[in-house]
Protein backbone atom coordinates (compact mmCIF):
# COMPACT_ATOMS: atom_id res chain seq x y z
CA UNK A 1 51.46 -3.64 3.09
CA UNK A 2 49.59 -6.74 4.58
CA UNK A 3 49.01 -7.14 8.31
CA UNK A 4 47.33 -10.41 9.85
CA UNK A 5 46.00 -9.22 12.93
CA UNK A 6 45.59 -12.20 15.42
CA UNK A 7 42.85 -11.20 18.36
CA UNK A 8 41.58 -13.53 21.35
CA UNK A 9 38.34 -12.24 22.02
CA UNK A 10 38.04 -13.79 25.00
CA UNK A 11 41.17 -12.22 26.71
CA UNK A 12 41.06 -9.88 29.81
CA UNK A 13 37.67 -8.59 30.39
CA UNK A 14 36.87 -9.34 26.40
CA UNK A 15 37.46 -5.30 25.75
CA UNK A 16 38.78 -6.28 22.03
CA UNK A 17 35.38 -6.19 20.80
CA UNK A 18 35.04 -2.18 22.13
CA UNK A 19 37.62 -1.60 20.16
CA UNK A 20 38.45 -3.70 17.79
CA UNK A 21 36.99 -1.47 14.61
CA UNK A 22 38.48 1.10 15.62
CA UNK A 23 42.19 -0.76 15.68
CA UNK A 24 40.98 -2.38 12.12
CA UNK A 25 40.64 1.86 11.01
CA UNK A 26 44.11 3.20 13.08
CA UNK A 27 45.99 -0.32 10.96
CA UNK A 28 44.33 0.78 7.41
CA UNK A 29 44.78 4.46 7.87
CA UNK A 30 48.47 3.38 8.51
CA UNK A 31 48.84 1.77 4.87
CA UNK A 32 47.84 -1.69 5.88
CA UNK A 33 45.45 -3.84 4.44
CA UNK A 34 44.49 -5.84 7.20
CA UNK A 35 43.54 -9.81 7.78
CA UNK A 36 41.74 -10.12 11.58
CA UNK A 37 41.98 -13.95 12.70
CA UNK A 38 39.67 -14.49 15.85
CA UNK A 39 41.17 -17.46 17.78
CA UNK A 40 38.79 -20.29 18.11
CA UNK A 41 40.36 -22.28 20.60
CA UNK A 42 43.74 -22.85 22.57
CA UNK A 43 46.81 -23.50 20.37
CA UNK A 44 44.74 -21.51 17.42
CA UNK A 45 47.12 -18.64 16.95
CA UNK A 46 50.38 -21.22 16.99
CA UNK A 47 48.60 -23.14 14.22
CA UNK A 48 47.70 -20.26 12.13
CA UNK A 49 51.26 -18.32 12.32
CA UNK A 50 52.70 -21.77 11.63
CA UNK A 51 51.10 -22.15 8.49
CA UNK A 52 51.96 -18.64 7.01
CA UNK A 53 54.58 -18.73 3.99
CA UNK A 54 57.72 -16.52 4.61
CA UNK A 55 56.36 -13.32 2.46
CA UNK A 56 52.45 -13.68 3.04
CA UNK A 57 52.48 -10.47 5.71
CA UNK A 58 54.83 -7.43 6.03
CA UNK A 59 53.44 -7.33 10.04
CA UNK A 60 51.81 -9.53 12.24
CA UNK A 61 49.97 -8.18 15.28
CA UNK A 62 48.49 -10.03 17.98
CA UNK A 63 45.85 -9.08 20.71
CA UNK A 64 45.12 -11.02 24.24
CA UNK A 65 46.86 -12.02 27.04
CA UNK A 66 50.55 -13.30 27.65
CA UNK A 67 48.87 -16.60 26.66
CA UNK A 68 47.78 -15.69 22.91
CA UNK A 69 51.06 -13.82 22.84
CA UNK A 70 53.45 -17.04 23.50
CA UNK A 71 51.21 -19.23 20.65
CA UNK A 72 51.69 -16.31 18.07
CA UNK A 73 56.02 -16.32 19.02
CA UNK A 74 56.18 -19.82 19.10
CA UNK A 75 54.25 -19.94 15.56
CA UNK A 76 56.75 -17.69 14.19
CA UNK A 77 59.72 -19.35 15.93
CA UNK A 78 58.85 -22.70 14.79
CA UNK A 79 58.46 -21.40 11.04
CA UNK A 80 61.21 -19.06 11.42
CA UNK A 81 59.76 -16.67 10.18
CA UNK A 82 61.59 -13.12 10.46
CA UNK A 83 58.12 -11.05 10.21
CA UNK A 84 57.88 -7.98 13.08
CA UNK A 85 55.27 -8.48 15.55
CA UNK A 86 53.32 -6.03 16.93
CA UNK A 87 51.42 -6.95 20.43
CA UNK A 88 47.95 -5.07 22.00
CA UNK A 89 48.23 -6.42 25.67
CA UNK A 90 44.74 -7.29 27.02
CA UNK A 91 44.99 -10.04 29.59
CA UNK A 92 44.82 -9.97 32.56
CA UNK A 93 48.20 -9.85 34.04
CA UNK A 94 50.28 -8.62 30.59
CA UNK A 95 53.48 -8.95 32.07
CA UNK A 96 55.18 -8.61 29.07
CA UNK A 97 54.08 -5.66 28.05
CA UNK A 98 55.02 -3.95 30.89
CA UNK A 99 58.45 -5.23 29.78
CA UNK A 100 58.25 -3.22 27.01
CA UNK A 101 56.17 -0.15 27.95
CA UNK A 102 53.84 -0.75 25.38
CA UNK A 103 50.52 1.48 26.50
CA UNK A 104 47.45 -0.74 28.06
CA UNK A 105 45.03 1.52 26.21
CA UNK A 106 44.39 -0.44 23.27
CA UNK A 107 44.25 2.20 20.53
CA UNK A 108 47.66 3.66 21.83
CA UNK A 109 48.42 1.08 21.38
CA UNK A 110 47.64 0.05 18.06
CA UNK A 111 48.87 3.76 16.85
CA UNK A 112 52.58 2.72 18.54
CA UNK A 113 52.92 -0.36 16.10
CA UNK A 114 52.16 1.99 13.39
CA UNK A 115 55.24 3.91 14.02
CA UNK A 116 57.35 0.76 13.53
CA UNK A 117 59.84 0.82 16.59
CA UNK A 118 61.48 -2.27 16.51
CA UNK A 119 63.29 -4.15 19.43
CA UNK A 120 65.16 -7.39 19.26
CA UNK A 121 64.65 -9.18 22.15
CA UNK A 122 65.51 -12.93 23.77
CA UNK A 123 63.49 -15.44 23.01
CA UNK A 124 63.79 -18.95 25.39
CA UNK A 125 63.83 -22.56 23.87
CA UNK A 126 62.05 -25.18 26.30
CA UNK A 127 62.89 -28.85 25.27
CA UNK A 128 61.26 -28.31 21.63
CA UNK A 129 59.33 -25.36 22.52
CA UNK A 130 59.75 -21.60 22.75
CA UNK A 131 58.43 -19.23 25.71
CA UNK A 132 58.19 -15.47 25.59
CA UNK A 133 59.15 -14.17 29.31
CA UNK A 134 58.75 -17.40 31.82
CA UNK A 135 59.22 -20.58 32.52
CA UNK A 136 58.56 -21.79 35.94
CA UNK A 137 57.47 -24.42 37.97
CA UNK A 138 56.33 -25.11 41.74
CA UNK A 139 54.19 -23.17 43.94
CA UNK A 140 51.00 -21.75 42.55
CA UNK A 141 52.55 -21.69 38.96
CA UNK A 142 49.63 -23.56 37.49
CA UNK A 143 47.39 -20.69 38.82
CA UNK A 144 47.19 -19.17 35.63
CA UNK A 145 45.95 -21.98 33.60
CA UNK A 146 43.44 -23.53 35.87
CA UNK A 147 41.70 -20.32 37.17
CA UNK A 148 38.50 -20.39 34.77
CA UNK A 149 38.48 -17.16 32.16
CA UNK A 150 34.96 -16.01 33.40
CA UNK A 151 36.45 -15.50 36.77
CA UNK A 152 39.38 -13.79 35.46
CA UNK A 153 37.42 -11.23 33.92
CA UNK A 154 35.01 -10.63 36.68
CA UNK A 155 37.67 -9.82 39.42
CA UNK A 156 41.09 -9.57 37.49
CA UNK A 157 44.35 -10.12 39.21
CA UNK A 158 42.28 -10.44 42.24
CA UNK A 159 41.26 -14.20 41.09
CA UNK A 160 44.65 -15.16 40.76
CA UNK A 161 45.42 -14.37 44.54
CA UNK A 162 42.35 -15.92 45.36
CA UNK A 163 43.09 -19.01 43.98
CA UNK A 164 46.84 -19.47 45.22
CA UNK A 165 45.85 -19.23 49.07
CA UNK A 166 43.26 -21.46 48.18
CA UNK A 167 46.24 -24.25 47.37
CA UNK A 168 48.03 -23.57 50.27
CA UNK A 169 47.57 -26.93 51.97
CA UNK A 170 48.72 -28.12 48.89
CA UNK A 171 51.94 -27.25 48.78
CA UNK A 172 54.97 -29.33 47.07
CA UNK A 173 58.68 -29.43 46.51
CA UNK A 174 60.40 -31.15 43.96
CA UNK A 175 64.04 -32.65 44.36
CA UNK A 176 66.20 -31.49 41.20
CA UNK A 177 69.66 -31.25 39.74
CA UNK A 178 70.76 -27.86 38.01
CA UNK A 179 73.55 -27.23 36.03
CA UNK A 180 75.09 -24.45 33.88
CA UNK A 181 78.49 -23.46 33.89
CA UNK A 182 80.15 -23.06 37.23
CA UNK A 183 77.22 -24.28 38.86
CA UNK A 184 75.75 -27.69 39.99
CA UNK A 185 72.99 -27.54 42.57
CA UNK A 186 70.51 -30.31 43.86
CA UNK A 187 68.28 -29.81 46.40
CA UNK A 188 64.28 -29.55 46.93
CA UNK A 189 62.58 -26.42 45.78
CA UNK A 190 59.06 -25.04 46.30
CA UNK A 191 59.51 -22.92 43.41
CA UNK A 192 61.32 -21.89 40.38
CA UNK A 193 61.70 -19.16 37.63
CA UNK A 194 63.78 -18.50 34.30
CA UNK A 195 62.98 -15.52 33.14
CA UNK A 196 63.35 -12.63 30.92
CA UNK A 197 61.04 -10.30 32.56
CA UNK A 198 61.35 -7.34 34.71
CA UNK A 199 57.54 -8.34 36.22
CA UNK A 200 55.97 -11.81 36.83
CA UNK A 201 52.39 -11.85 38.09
CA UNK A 202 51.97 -8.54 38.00
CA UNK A 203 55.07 -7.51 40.46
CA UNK A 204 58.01 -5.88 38.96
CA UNK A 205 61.30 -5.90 39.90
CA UNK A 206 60.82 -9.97 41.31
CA UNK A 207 63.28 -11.36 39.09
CA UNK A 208 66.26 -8.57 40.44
CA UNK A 209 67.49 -5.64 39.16
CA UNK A 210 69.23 -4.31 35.99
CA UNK A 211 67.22 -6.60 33.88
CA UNK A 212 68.03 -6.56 30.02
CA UNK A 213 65.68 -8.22 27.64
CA UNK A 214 68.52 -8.12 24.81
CA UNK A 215 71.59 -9.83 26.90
CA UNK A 216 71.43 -13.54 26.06
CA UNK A 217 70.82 -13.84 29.69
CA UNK A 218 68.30 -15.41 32.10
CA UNK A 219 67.67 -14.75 35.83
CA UNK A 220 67.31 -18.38 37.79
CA UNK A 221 65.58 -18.17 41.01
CA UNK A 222 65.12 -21.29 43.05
CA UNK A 223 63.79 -21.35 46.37
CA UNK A 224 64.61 -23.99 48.63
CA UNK A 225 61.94 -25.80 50.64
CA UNK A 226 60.97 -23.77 53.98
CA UNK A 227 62.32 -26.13 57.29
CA UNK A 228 59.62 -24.00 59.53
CA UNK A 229 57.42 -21.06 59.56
CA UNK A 230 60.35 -18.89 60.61
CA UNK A 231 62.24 -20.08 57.13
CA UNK A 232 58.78 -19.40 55.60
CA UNK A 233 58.58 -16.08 56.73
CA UNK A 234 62.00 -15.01 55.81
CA UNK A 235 61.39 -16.72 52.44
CA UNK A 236 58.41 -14.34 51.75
CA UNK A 237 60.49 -11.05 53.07
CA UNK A 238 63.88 -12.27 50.93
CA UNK A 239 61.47 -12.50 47.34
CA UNK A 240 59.73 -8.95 48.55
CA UNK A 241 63.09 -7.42 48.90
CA UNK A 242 65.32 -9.28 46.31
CA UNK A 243 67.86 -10.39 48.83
CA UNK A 244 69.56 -12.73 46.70
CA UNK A 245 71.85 -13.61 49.08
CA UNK A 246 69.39 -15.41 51.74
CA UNK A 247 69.84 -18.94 52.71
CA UNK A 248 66.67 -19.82 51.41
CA UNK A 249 67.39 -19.49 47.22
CA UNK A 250 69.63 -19.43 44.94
CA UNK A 251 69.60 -16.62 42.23
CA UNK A 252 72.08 -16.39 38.80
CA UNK A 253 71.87 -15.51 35.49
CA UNK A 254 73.04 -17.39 32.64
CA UNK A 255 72.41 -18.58 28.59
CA UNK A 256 71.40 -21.59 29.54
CA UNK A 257 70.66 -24.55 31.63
CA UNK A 258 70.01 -28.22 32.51
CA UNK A 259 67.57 -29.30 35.31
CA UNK A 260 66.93 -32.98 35.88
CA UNK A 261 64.07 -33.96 38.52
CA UNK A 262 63.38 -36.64 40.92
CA UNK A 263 60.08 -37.31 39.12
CA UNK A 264 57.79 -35.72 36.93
CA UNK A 265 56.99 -32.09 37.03
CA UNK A 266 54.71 -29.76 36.28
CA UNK A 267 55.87 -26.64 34.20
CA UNK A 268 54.06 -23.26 33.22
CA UNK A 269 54.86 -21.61 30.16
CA UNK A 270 54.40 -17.69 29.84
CA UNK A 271 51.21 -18.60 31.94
CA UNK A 272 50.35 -21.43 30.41
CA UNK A 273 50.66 -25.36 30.74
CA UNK A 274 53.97 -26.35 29.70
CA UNK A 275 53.67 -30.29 30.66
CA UNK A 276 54.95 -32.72 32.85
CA UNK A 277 59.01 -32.95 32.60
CA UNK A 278 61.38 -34.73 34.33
CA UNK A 279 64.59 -33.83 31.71
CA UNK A 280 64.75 -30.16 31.20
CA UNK A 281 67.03 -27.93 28.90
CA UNK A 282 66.34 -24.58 29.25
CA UNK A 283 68.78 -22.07 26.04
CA UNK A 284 68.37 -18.23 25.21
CA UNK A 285 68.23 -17.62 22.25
CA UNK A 286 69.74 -13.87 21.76
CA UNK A 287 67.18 -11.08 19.67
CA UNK A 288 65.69 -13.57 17.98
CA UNK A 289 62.10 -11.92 18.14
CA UNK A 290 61.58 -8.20 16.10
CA UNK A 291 59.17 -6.80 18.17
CA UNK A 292 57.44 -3.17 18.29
CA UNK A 293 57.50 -1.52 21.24
């Protein structure tokens, strides 16, 4: 059996290269003779995956953060490519592993794909491409992206936080139109999320409860622009406690979705820079990623 084994070995605090022999032996004790692909730069592991033929691996396994994760699923998605993927979280937020419970000890890691427990799960399309887990837009969403790796791996999650209150001054809404079925909204948001993910940024249980990865669904939130620091406040207290009912968002779920802005915005893609948009359409498309887990 042949397993390409996609690594960024720049992701998290770099621990791949502590470990990454020993993941090479755990893979080839398994039966696998094994391809490791270091990515060189960003977009690397979309471009490789994109260029595989249908029957050139039985497995593909990827190692880094949420970021290297979305390039690999997009590579397949775009190829459509029905190869099982196998994912060693080791980002700095991995929100989708926690998702799936897959262990953030790497070798457990590794040893779990081994075993060959697969889960279909949702996949979303984005205009023309795919995410993983989130796409979002609005307040502190291009956090992720701008926050400089070194600093990420000195102080972890910790940088993230850091650099959000330091936009605070900045803050923007954007006036948009959304519509799915039985719902058209317009109004002027500070933030937004469509997600499949039962943790964003590290918090679980954000996006509401009974969260299925396998339903065709997404969870929508929007939250409306704050009129005063009161509003503010009980903004911060209504996404702490998931009341979904508050007067300052609106919160559904649904297959699918058009948003239409004012003027350009800004989107974030499983972490990463998704581009400036002013038509959106958002689909789910149902199990269409094998994954271990």
């Amino acid at each position: 059996m042949k397993l390409l084994f996609i690594y960024n070995p720049r992701a998290g605090k770099a621990k791949i290269r502590n470990n990454l022999l020993d993941i090479i032996d755990i893979f080839t004790k398994a039966g696998f003779i094994v391809t490791a692909h270091p990515t060189q730069a960003p977009g690397d592991a979309r471009n490789v995956v994109s260029r595989l033929k249908a029957n050139a691996y039985d497995l593909i396994v990827c190692s880094g953060g949420d970021g290297t994760l979305d390039e690999v699923v997009s590579g397949i998605m775009l190829k459509k490519l029905r190869i099982p993927l196998g994912y060693i979280p080791a980002g700095t937020m991995n929100d989708f592993a926690r998702n799936l419970r897959i262990p953030s000890n790497m070798l457990v890691a590794a040893e779990r794909i081994c075993q060959k427990n697969l889960f279909a799960c949702d996949i979303g399309v984005f205009n023309d491409a795919n995410f993983v887990y989130i796409a979002a837009f609005g307040l502190f969403t291009d956090v992720s992206y701008e926050t400089r790796q070194d600093i990420k791996n000195m102080i972890g999650n910790m940088a993230y936080i850091l650099e959000g209150m330091r936009r605070l001054p900045d803050i923007k809404v954007s006036r948009m139109r959304v519509e799915t079925e039985g719902i058209d909204i317009e109004d002027d948001f500070l933030f937004g999320m469509i997600t499949n993910s039962v943790s964003v940024g590290g918090f679980k249980h954000i996006t509401g409860k009974r969260i299925k990865l396998d339903d065709g669904l997404f969870e929508v939130t929007l939250v409306k622009k704050p009129k005063n620091p009161i509003e503010l406040n009980n903004l911060i207290a209504a996404l702490l406690t998931r009341n979904f009912s508050a007067d300052c968002m609106y919160w559904f779920k649904t297959s699918h979705l058009k948003i239409t802005a004012a003027e350009e915005t800004a989107w974030t893609l499983d972490g990463e820079f998704g581009g400036l948009h002013i038509d959106v359409t958002i689909k789910n498309m149902e199990k269409a990623l094998n994954i271990i887990c």
